[in-house]
Coordinates of C-alpha atoms and ligand atoms in Angstrom, one line a residue:
M1100 CA 0.0 0.0 0.0
R1101 CA 1.3 3.4 -1.0
I1102 CA -0.2 6.8 0.0
F1103 CA 0.3 10.0 -1.9
K1104 CA -1.0 13.2 -0.4
G1105 CA -2.5 16.1 -2.2
T1106 CA -5.2 18.7 -1.9
A1107 CA -8.9 17.7 -2.3
V1108 CA -10.9 20.0 -4.5
F1109 CA -14.1 18.0 -4.3
S1110 CA -15.0 15.6 -1.5
G1111 CA -16.2 12.0 -1.6
I1112 CA -14.6 8.6 -1.8
A1113 CA -13.8 6.8 -5.0
I1114 CA -12.5 3.2 -5.2
G1115 CA -11.4 2.0 -8.7
T1116 CA -8.5 1.5 -11.1
V1117 CA -5.9 4.1 -11.9
S1118 CA -5.9 5.2 -15.5
L1119 CA -2.8 7.3 -16.3
Y1120 CA -3.4 10.1 -18.8
K1121 CA -0.4 11.1 -20.9
K1122 CA -0.4 14.2 -23.0
N1123 CA 0.5 13.8 -26.7
E1124 CA 3.1 16.5 -26.8
S1125 CA 6.2 14.6 -27.9
K1126 CA 7.2 14.7 -31.5
V1127 CA 7.1 11.7 -33.7
K1128 CA 10.6 10.2 -34.1
R1129 CA 11.9 8.6 -37.3
I1130 CA 13.3 5.2 -36.4
H1131 CA 15.2 3.6 -39.2
G1132 CA 15.7 -0.1 -39.7
E1133 CA 12.5 -1.3 -38.2
D1134 CA 11.0 -4.7 -39.1
A1135 CA 8.5 -3.7 -41.9
E1136 CA 6.1 -6.6 -41.2
T1137 CA 5.9 -5.9 -37.5
E1138 CA 5.4 -2.2 -38.2
K1139 CA 2.6 -2.9 -40.7
E1140 CA 0.9 -5.1 -38.2
R1141 CA 1.2 -2.4 -35.5
F1142 CA -0.4 0.1 -38.0
T1143 CA -3.3 -2.3 -38.8
W1144 CA -3.9 -2.8 -35.1
A1145 CA -3.8 1.0 -34.4
V1146 CA -6.3 1.6 -37.3
E1147 CA -8.7 -0.9 -35.7
Q1148 CA -8.4 0.7 -32.3
A1149 CA -8.9 4.2 -33.8
C1150 CA -12.1 2.9 -35.6
E1151 CA -13.4 1.5 -32.4
Q1152 CA -12.7 4.8 -30.6
L1153 CA -14.4 6.8 -33.3
G1154 CA -17.4 4.5 -33.3
K1155 CA -17.8 5.2 -29.5
L1156 CA -17.3 8.9 -30.0
Y1157 CA -19.9 8.9 -32.7
D1158 CA -22.5 7.2 -30.4
K1159 CA -21.6 9.6 -27.5
A1160 CA -21.8 12.7 -29.7
L1161 CA -25.1 11.4 -31.2
T1162 CA -26.7 11.3 -27.7
E1163 CA -25.0 14.5 -26.4
V1164 CA -25.0 16.9 -29.3
G1165 CA -26.9 15.3 -32.1
E1166 CA -26.5 13.8 -35.6
A1167 CA -24.9 16.8 -37.3
S1168 CA -22.1 16.9 -34.8
A1169 CA -21.6 13.2 -34.6
A1170 CA -21.1 12.9 -38.4
I1171 CA -17.6 14.2 -38.1
F1172 CA -16.5 11.0 -36.3
E1173 CA -18.1 8.9 -39.1
A1174 CA -16.2 10.9 -41.7
H1175 CA -12.9 10.3 -39.7
Q1176 CA -13.6 6.6 -39.7
M1177 CA -14.0 6.5 -43.4
M1178 CA -10.8 8.5 -43.9
I1179 CA -8.6 6.0 -42.1
E1180 CA -10.2 3.1 -43.7
D1181 CA -9.5 4.6 -47.1
D1182 CA -7.4 2.3 -49.3
D1183 CA -5.1 5.1 -50.6
Y1184 CA -4.3 6.3 -47.1
I1185 CA -3.5 2.8 -45.9
E1186 CA -1.4 2.0 -49.0
S1187 CA 0.5 5.2 -48.5
V1188 CA 1.5 4.4 -44.9
E1189 CA 2.4 0.8 -45.8
H1190 CA 4.5 1.9 -48.7
I1191 CA 6.5 4.3 -46.6
I1192 CA 7.1 1.6 -43.9
E1193 CA 8.3 -0.8 -46.6
S1194 CA 10.3 1.5 -48.8
Q1195 CA 12.0 3.6 -46.1
K1196 CA 12.2 0.9 -43.4
V1197 CA 10.8 3.2 -40.8
N1198 CA 8.5 2.9 -37.8
A1199 CA 4.7 3.1 -38.2
E1200 CA 4.4 6.4 -36.3
Y1201 CA 6.7 8.1 -38.7
A1202 CA 5.0 6.7 -41.8
V1203 CA 1.6 7.9 -40.5
A1204 CA 3.0 11.3 -39.8
C1205 CA 4.5 11.5 -43.3
T1206 CA 1.2 10.4 -44.9
S1207 CA -0.7 12.9 -42.8
D1208 CA 1.5 15.8 -43.9
N1209 CA 1.3 14.7 -47.6
Y1210 CA -2.5 14.4 -47.5
A1211 CA -2.9 17.7 -45.6
S1212 CA -0.7 19.6 -48.1
M1213 CA -2.7 18.0 -51.0
F1214 CA -6.0 19.1 -49.5
Q1215 CA -4.7 22.6 -48.6
A1216 CA -3.7 23.1 -52.3
M1217 CA -7.3 22.5 -53.5
D1218 CA -9.5 25.2 -54.8
D1219 CA -12.6 23.9 -53.1
E1220 CA -13.0 25.4 -49.6
Y1221 CA -14.7 22.3 -48.3
M1222 CA -11.8 20.1 -49.5
R1223 CA -9.3 22.5 -48.0
G1224 CA -11.0 22.1 -44.6
R1225 CA -10.3 18.3 -44.8
A1226 CA -6.6 19.0 -44.1
A1227 CA -7.4 19.5 -40.4
D1228 CA -9.4 16.2 -40.4
V1229 CA -6.7 14.1 -41.9
K1230 CA -4.2 15.5 -39.3
D1231 CA -6.7 14.8 -36.5
V1232 CA -7.3 11.2 -37.4
S1233 CA -3.6 10.6 -38.1
N1234 CA -2.8 12.0 -34.7
R1235 CA -5.3 9.6 -33.2
I1236 CA -3.4 6.7 -34.8
I1237 CA -0.1 8.0 -33.7
N1238 CA -1.2 8.4 -30.1
I1239 CA -2.5 4.9 -30.1
L1240 CA 0.8 3.6 -31.5
K1241 CA 2.7 5.6 -28.8
G1242 CA 0.3 4.6 -26.0
E1243 CA -0.7 8.2 -25.3
G1244 CA -4.0 9.7 -24.3
M1245 CA -6.2 8.2 -21.6
Q1246 CA -4.9 4.7 -21.0
V1247 CA -8.1 2.8 -20.6
V1248 CA -7.9 -0.3 -18.4
E1249 CA -9.8 -2.9 -20.4
G1250 CA -13.2 -3.9 -19.0
D1251 CA -13.0 -1.5 -16.1
N1252 CA -15.8 0.9 -15.6
S1253 CA -14.5 2.7 -12.5
L1254 CA -11.5 4.8 -13.6
I1255 CA -9.5 7.1 -11.5
V1256 CA -7.9 9.4 -14.1
V1257 CA -4.4 10.4 -13.0
A1258 CA -2.6 13.1 -15.0
D1259 CA -0.1 15.9 -14.8
D1260 CA -2.8 18.3 -15.6
L1261 CA -5.9 18.3 -17.7
A1262 CA -7.1 20.9 -20.2
P1263 CA -10.8 21.3 -20.8
S1264 CA -10.3 20.2 -24.4
E1265 CA -8.9 16.9 -23.0
T1266 CA -11.5 16.2 -20.3
V1267 CA -14.3 17.0 -22.8
Q1268 CA -13.2 14.0 -24.9
M1269 CA -13.2 11.5 -22.1
D1270 CA -15.8 8.8 -21.7
K1271 CA -17.1 10.3 -18.4
S1272 CA -19.4 7.4 -17.7
K1273 CA -16.3 5.5 -16.6
V1274 CA -14.5 8.2 -14.7
I1275 CA -15.1 8.2 -11.0
S1276 CA -12.3 10.6 -9.9
F1277 CA -9.6 13.0 -11.2
V1278 CA -6.2 13.3 -9.6
T1279 CA -3.7 15.8 -11.0
R1280 CA -0.1 16.7 -10.2
Y1281 CA -0.7 20.4 -10.9
G1282 CA -3.8 22.5 -11.2
S1283 CA -5.7 24.7 -8.7
S1284 CA -9.0 24.4 -7.0
N1285 CA -10.4 26.9 -9.5
S1286 CA -9.2 25.1 -12.5
H1287 CA -11.8 23.7 -14.9
T1288 CA -10.9 20.1 -14.0
A1289 CA -11.9 20.9 -10.4
I1290 CA -15.1 22.5 -11.7
L1291 CA -15.8 19.5 -13.9
A1292 CA -15.3 17.1 -10.9
R1293 CA -17.9 19.1 -9.0
T1294 CA -20.3 19.0 -11.9
M1295 CA -19.8 15.3 -12.2
N1296 CA -20.1 15.0 -8.4
I1297 CA -16.9 12.9 -8.1
P1298 CA -13.9 13.4 -5.7
A1299 CA -10.9 15.1 -7.2
L1300 CA -7.4 15.8 -5.9
I1301 CA -4.7 18.2 -7.1
K1302 CA -1.0 18.5 -6.3
V1303 CA -0.4 14.8 -5.9
E1304 CA 3.1 13.6 -6.7
F1305 CA 2.6 10.2 -8.1
P1306 CA 4.9 7.7 -9.9
E1307 CA 4.0 6.3 -13.3
D1308 CA 3.9 2.7 -12.2
I1309 CA 0.5 3.1 -10.6
H1310 CA -1.3 2.7 -13.9
G1311 CA -3.8 -0.2 -13.8
K1312 CA -3.5 -0.5 -10.0
T1313 CA -6.5 -0.5 -7.6
A1314 CA -6.7 2.7 -5.7
I1315 CA -8.8 4.8 -3.3
V1316 CA -9.3 8.6 -3.6
D1317 CA -10.0 10.2 -0.3
G1318 CA -11.6 13.5 -1.2
Y1319 CA -11.9 14.5 2.5
E1320 CA -8.2 14.1 3.6
G1321 CA -6.7 14.6 0.1
A1322 CA -5.0 11.3 -0.4
L1323 CA -4.5 8.8 -3.2
I1324 CA -4.1 5.3 -1.7
V1325 CA -2.6 2.9 -4.2
E1326 CA -3.0 -0.9 -3.7
P1327 CA -4.8 -0.5 -0.4
D1328 CA -4.5 -3.3 2.1
E1329 CA -7.6 -5.1 3.3
E1330 CA -8.0 -2.9 6.3
A1331 CA -8.0 0.3 4.3
L1332 CA -10.2 -1.1 1.7
E1333 CA -12.8 -2.1 4.3
K1334 CA -12.6 1.3 6.1
Y1335 CA -13.0 3.3 2.9
T1336 CA -15.8 1.1 1.5
K1337 CA -17.7 1.9 4.7
K1338 CA -16.9 5.6 4.4
R1339 CA -18.0 5.6 0.8
D1340 CA -21.3 3.9 1.7
E1341 CA -21.9 6.5 4.4
Y1342 CA -21.3 9.2 1.9
M1343 CA -23.9 7.6 -0.4
R1344 CA -26.4 7.4 2.5
R1345 CA -25.9 11.1 3.1
R1346 CA -26.6 11.8 -0.5
K1347 CA -29.7 9.7 -0.3
L1348 CA -30.9 11.7 2.7
L1349 CA -30.4 14.9 0.8
Q1350 CA -32.7 13.5 -1.9
E1351 CA -35.5 13.9 0.6
L1352 CA -35.2 17.6 0.2
K1353 CA -36.3 17.3 -3.5
G1354 CA -39.4 19.3 -4.2
K1355 CA -39.0 21.4 -1.1
E1356 CA -38.6 25.2 -1.2
N1357 CA -35.4 27.1 -0.8
V1358 CA -36.7 29.2 2.1
T1359 CA -35.2 30.3 5.4
R1360 CA -37.1 30.0 8.7
D1361 CA -38.0 33.6 8.5
G1362 CA -39.5 33.2 5.0
R1363 CA -36.8 34.6 2.7
K1364 CA -36.5 32.7 -0.6
I1365 CA -33.7 32.3 -3.0
E1366 CA -33.4 30.5 -6.3
L1367 CA -31.0 27.6 -6.6
Y1368 CA -29.9 26.9 -10.2
A1369 CA -27.3 24.7 -11.7
N1370 CA -24.0 25.3 -13.6
I1371 CA -23.6 23.0 -16.6
G1372 CA -21.1 22.4 -19.4
G1373 CA -23.2 20.4 -21.8
V1374 CA -26.5 18.7 -22.6
S1375 CA -25.7 15.6 -20.5
D1376 CA -25.2 17.7 -17.4
A1377 CA -28.8 18.9 -17.6
I1378 CA -29.8 15.4 -16.3
S1379 CA -27.7 15.9 -13.3
A1380 CA -29.3 19.3 -12.8
L1381 CA -32.7 17.8 -12.9
Q1382 CA -31.8 14.9 -10.6
N1383 CA -30.6 17.4 -8.0
D1384 CA -33.8 19.4 -8.4
A1385 CA -32.3 22.6 -9.8
G1386 CA -34.8 25.4 -10.3
G1387 CA -33.1 26.2 -13.6
I1388 CA -29.8 26.5 -15.3
G1389 CA -27.9 29.6 -14.1
L1390 CA -24.8 29.1 -16.2
F1391 CA -24.6 27.0 -19.3
R1392 CA -20.9 27.2 -20.2
S1393 CA -21.5 27.1 -23.9
E1394 CA -17.7 27.1 -24.7
F1395 CA -17.7 23.3 -24.0
L1396 CA -19.6 22.8 -27.2
Y1397 CA -16.6 24.4 -29.0
L1398 CA -14.0 22.6 -26.9
G1399 CA -15.5 19.3 -27.7
S1400 CA -15.3 19.9 -31.4
D1401 CA -12.5 19.9 -34.0
S1402 CA -14.0 22.9 -35.8
Y1403 CA -16.5 25.6 -35.2
P1404 CA -19.8 24.0 -34.2
T1405 CA -22.4 24.9 -36.8
E1406 CA -25.5 26.9 -36.0
D1407 CA -27.6 23.7 -36.3
E1408 CA -25.3 21.8 -33.9
Q1409 CA -25.5 24.5 -31.4
F1410 CA -29.3 24.9 -31.9
G1411 CA -29.6 21.2 -31.2
A1412 CA -27.7 21.4 -27.9
Y1413 CA -29.5 24.5 -26.6
K1414 CA -32.9 23.2 -27.6
S1415 CA -32.2 19.8 -25.9
V1416 CA -31.4 21.6 -22.6
A1417 CA -34.4 24.0 -22.9
E1418 CA -36.7 21.1 -23.5
A1419 CA -35.2 19.0 -20.8
M1420 CA -35.7 21.8 -18.3
A1421 CA -39.3 22.1 -19.3
G1422 CA -40.0 25.8 -18.9
K1423 CA -37.4 26.4 -16.1
K1424 CA -35.0 29.2 -16.8
V1425 CA -31.9 28.2 -18.9
I1426 CA -29.2 30.9 -18.9
I1427 CA -26.8 30.4 -21.8
R1428 CA -23.5 32.2 -21.5
T1429 CA -22.0 33.0 -24.9
L1430 CA -18.7 31.7 -25.8
D1431 CA -16.0 32.2 -23.1
I1432 CA -13.0 30.8 -24.9
G1433 CA -9.4 31.9 -24.4
A1434 CA -7.2 31.9 -21.3
D1435 CA -7.2 28.3 -20.0
K1436 CA -9.9 27.2 -22.5
Q1437 CA -8.2 26.8 -25.9
A1438 CA -9.4 25.3 -29.1
D1439 CA -6.8 25.0 -31.8
Y1440 CA -9.1 25.9 -34.7
F1441 CA -9.6 29.4 -33.3
G1442 CA -6.0 30.0 -34.2
L1443 CA -5.5 32.2 -31.2
E1444 CA -2.0 33.6 -30.8
R1445 CA 0.1 32.8 -27.7
E1446 CA -0.2 35.6 -25.2
E1447 CA 2.0 36.8 -22.4
N1448 CA -1.0 37.3 -20.2
P1449 CA -3.9 35.1 -21.4
A1450 CA -6.2 35.7 -18.5
M1451 CA -6.2 39.4 -19.3
G1452 CA -6.0 38.8 -23.0
F1453 CA -8.0 38.0 -26.1
R1454 CA -10.9 36.0 -24.6
A1455 CA -14.6 35.6 -24.2
I1456 CA -16.7 38.6 -25.5
R1457 CA -13.5 40.2 -26.8
I1458 CA -13.2 37.4 -29.3
C1459 CA -16.9 37.5 -30.2
L1460 CA -16.8 41.2 -30.9
K1461 CA -13.7 40.9 -33.1
R1462 CA -15.2 37.9 -34.9
P1463 CA -18.8 38.8 -35.4
E1464 CA -19.5 35.8 -37.7
V1465 CA -18.7 33.4 -34.9
F1466 CA -20.8 35.4 -32.4
K1467 CA -23.8 35.8 -34.7
T1468 CA -23.9 32.1 -35.5
Q1469 CA -24.2 31.5 -31.7
L1470 CA -26.8 34.2 -31.2
R1471 CA -28.9 32.8 -34.1
A1472 CA -28.7 29.3 -32.6
I1473 CA -29.7 30.6 -29.1
L1474 CA -32.6 32.7 -30.5
R1475 CA -33.9 29.8 -32.5
A1476 CA -33.8 27.5 -29.5
S1477 CA -35.7 30.1 -27.4
M1478 CA -38.9 28.8 -28.9
Y1479 CA -38.5 25.5 -27.1
G1480 CA -38.3 26.7 -23.5
N1481 CA -37.3 29.5 -21.2
I1482 CA -33.9 30.7 -22.4
S1483 CA -32.0 33.7 -21.3
I1484 CA -28.6 34.8 -22.6
M1485 CA -25.7 36.4 -20.8
F1486 CA -22.3 37.7 -21.9
P1487 CA -19.0 37.1 -20.1
M1488 CA -16.0 39.4 -19.3
I1489 CA -17.9 42.7 -19.7
I1490 CA -16.0 45.8 -18.8
S1491 CA -18.0 48.7 -20.3
V1492 CA -21.4 50.0 -21.2
A1493 CA -20.2 50.5 -24.8
E1494 CA -19.6 46.7 -25.1
V1495 CA -23.1 46.0 -23.9
R1496 CA -24.6 48.4 -26.4
T1497 CA -22.5 46.9 -29.2
I1498 CA -23.7 43.4 -28.2
K1499 CA -27.3 44.6 -28.1
A1500 CA -26.9 46.1 -31.6
I1501 CA -25.6 42.8 -32.9
L1502 CA -28.4 40.9 -31.2
A1503 CA -30.9 43.3 -32.9
Q1504 CA -29.3 42.6 -36.2
V1505 CA -29.5 38.9 -35.8
K1506 CA -33.2 39.2 -34.8
D1507 CA -33.8 41.2 -38.0
E1508 CA -32.2 38.6 -40.1
L1509 CA -34.2 35.9 -38.4
K1510 CA -37.4 37.9 -39.0
K1511 CA -36.5 38.3 -42.7
D1512 CA -35.9 34.5 -43.0
G1513 CA -39.3 33.9 -41.3
I1514 CA -37.6 32.0 -38.4
P1515 CA -39.4 32.5 -35.1
Y1516 CA -37.7 33.5 -31.8
K1517 CA -38.7 34.9 -28.4
D1518 CA -37.6 38.3 -27.0
I1519 CA -35.4 36.7 -24.3
E1520 CA -34.0 38.2 -21.1
I1521 CA -30.4 39.4 -21.5
G1522 CA -27.8 39.6 -18.7
V1523 CA -24.2 40.2 -18.2
M1524 CA -21.6 38.5 -16.0
I1525 CA -20.1 40.7 -13.4
E1526 CA -16.6 39.2 -13.3
T1527 CA -14.3 42.2 -13.7
P1528 CA -13.9 44.9 -11.1
A1529 CA -14.7 47.4 -13.8
A1530 CA -18.1 45.8 -14.3
A1531 CA -18.8 45.7 -10.6
L1532 CA -17.8 49.4 -10.2
I1533 CA -20.1 50.5 -13.0
S1534 CA -22.9 48.1 -12.2
D1535 CA -25.3 51.0 -11.7
E1536 CA -24.7 52.0 -15.3
L1537 CA -24.8 48.4 -16.6
A1538 CA -28.0 47.7 -14.7
K1539 CA -29.9 50.1 -16.9
E1540 CA -28.9 48.1 -20.0
V1541 CA -29.8 44.5 -19.0
D1542 CA -32.4 42.4 -17.2
F1543 CA -30.1 40.6 -14.8
F1544 CA -26.5 40.2 -13.5
S1545 CA -24.7 37.0 -12.7
I1546 CA -21.6 37.5 -10.6
G1547 CA -18.7 35.3 -11.7
T1548 CA -16.7 35.2 -8.5
N1549 CA -14.0 33.0 -9.9
D1550 CA -12.8 35.7 -12.3
L1551 CA -13.9 38.6 -10.1
T1552 CA -11.7 37.3 -7.3
Q1553 CA -8.8 36.7 -9.7
Y1554 CA -8.9 40.2 -11.1
T1555 CA -9.7 42.0 -7.8
L1556 CA -6.9 40.3 -5.9
A1557 CA -4.6 40.3 -9.0
I1558 CA -4.1 36.6 -8.5
D1559 CA -4.1 34.2 -11.4
R1560 CA -6.8 31.6 -10.4
Q1561 CA -4.7 28.8 -11.9
N1562 CA -1.5 29.7 -10.0
E1563 CA -0.9 27.1 -7.4
Q1564 CA 1.9 29.1 -5.7
L1565 CA -0.6 31.8 -4.8
A1566 CA -3.5 29.6 -3.8
H1567 CA -2.9 30.4 -0.2
I1568 CA -3.6 34.1 -0.7
Y1569 CA -6.5 33.5 -3.2
D1570 CA -8.9 34.5 -0.4
T1571 CA -12.4 33.8 -1.6
H1572 CA -13.8 35.6 1.5
H1573 CA -11.7 38.7 0.9
P1574 CA -13.7 41.7 2.0
A1575 CA -13.0 43.5 -1.3
V1576 CA -14.8 40.8 -3.2
L1577 CA -17.7 40.6 -0.7
R1578 CA -18.1 44.4 -0.7
M1579 CA -18.3 44.3 -4.5
I1580 CA -20.9 41.6 -4.5
E1581 CA -23.0 43.7 -2.1
M1582 CA -22.6 46.7 -4.2
V1583 CA -23.6 44.9 -7.4
V1584 CA -26.7 43.5 -5.7
N1585 CA -27.7 47.1 -4.5
N1586 CA -27.0 48.6 -7.9
G1587 CA -28.9 45.9 -9.7
H1588 CA -31.9 46.1 -7.5
A1589 CA -32.0 49.9 -7.8
H1590 CA -32.6 49.5 -11.5
N1591 CA -34.9 46.5 -11.6
C1592 CA -32.2 44.0 -12.4
W1593 CA -32.2 40.7 -10.6
V1594 CA -28.8 39.5 -9.3
G1595 CA -27.4 36.0 -9.1
I1596 CA -24.0 34.5 -8.3
C1597 CA -22.6 31.7 -10.6
G1598 CA -19.0 31.5 -9.5
E1599 CA -17.8 28.8 -7.2
L1600 CA -18.4 31.0 -4.2
A1601 CA -22.1 30.6 -4.6
S1602 CA -21.8 27.1 -3.1
D1603 CA -19.8 28.2 -0.1
I1604 CA -22.2 27.4 2.8
E1605 CA -20.3 29.7 5.1
L1606 CA -21.5 32.6 3.0
T1607 CA -25.1 31.5 2.3
K1608 CA -26.5 33.6 5.1
R1609 CA -24.5 36.6 4.1
F1610 CA -25.7 36.3 0.5
I1611 CA -29.3 36.1 1.6
D1612 CA -28.9 39.1 3.9
M1613 CA -27.4 41.0 0.9
G1614 CA -30.5 40.2 -1.1
V1615 CA -28.9 37.9 -3.7
D1616 CA -31.8 36.5 -5.8
E1617 CA -30.2 33.4 -7.2
L1618 CA -27.2 31.1 -6.6
S1619 CA -26.1 28.9 -9.4
V1620 CA -23.8 26.0 -8.4
S1621 CA -22.6 22.6 -9.5
P1622 CA -25.6 20.3 -9.5
A1623 CA -24.1 18.2 -6.6
F1624 CA -24.3 21.3 -4.3
I1625 CA -27.9 22.1 -4.8
L1626 CA -29.5 19.9 -2.1
E1627 CA -26.8 20.6 0.4
L1628 CA -27.4 24.4 -0.1
R1629 CA -31.2 23.9 0.2
E1630 CA -30.6 22.1 3.5
K1631 CA -28.4 25.0 4.7
I1632 CA -31.0 27.7 3.6
R1633 CA -33.8 25.9 5.4
E1634 CA -31.8 25.9 8.6
L1635 CA -31.2 29.7 8.5
Ligands
PEP2515 C1 -16.6 32.9 -13.0 O1 -15.6 33.5 -13.5 O2 -16.9 33.0 -11.8 C2 -17.4 32.1 -13.9 C3 -18.5 31.5 -13.4 O3 -16.9 31.8 -15.1 P1 -15.8 30.7 -15.4 O4 -15.4 30.0 -14.2 O5 -16.3 29.8 -16.5 O6 -14.7 31.6 -15.9
MG2516 MG1 -15.4 33.7 -15.6

């Protein structure tokens, strides 16, 4: 039995098998003099594996984002089964006596250049696809990516760090915990763990030989216990069962009101990252969706999700929530959330850089596609829209003008939509300080305390070295929240909180005293918060 200590970012107990996740950063090496037959067999095997992965991704995408989005995986499957592609790889292995990885990389480059040289725009776009499928084969050959332990459905994913674009691709039905060497409690892996309601640890120094071993994640004490002895296994199985019992007890609060003993009410909504999370929101009795992080639709894709794909996702959530409010936040990409096809330049200071609404206003075609999709989906439920990273009234006016343009275009096309509520996120000190002005422009505010704290305290939310002074209860942040609530209410604007602070039960009373109208939290926190509110 070996114990590795770390910091817990979401509590709970998980008992399962370690699945080591390796990043695919290393370059493909050309190894000369390989046995051609063996390399060809490796290649055939990797193609089979890739086809199986793509088949699974197709099924997953079909249920999560719909047919149009899933089709890409089918197209990728056809690409690697193409005779010319296979012959090209085999020819390079034979004629140059090189390893399969190198032959695949060469073929990929050749095909991509060929596609890029074509006149047809659609065919030029296939260059990215051929690179993507080839990388998949190379990763399989190199044993990179998530190393699935065959036949195991309880995986503890252990990694140096995980980017949102990586977690989004995982088969989450099998993941019961995340453990990372780096990362912070505000990182998106931590947020994802909370959404999935699974224990997660950061800052764990683990050796690589733990792959495939049985392990326990103690999300209370912050420990990863590898190859536990019988005594530990028994103790933790008991603890896990107790945790489950507690969750069951909380289920009894379903259907009850979020009301204090003295009769004050507050809305409890859920934060979600995709269509499948809406189920978790409903299971935990969320009154609505307070934050739909729409960028996850973009991160889960190899190219810009089309209007129809987005429409499908927004409509599914709106319908699933059956008339309950669904607040869709427009694209908040950049900083720690990167998608290669956006072609964003490397920045010295990404958190303060080209991200979120700044990208949308510079690339109106991307923004308008999303707005059209949201407006079209508004016919299927109770959708609101909100905009991230706002710093000025001028921005909000520009956004409103673009929204009006999109509505005009829809009208001209005879496509119906509703006049939905619009809101802004208050997540920069600038927005908080001018919230009296902003309140005149919109219907609601949602305070993003993760970024608001980061910018107010001038502490990068991802920087582990500064985690000890990232004081979530800092009076500056709490004063700003109170100020935003007062300014909002003075101008008929309701005010919610959707950052992680919303689920901090030490502050629930304070938020209610301030008059906060809504708290939007990871689905797993809703019933716990309801219990707290009913005790106040
Ligand atoms: C926030 O900043 O508090 C927020 C909710 O947005 P995100 O965590 O996605 O940046
Ligand atoms: Mg934010």
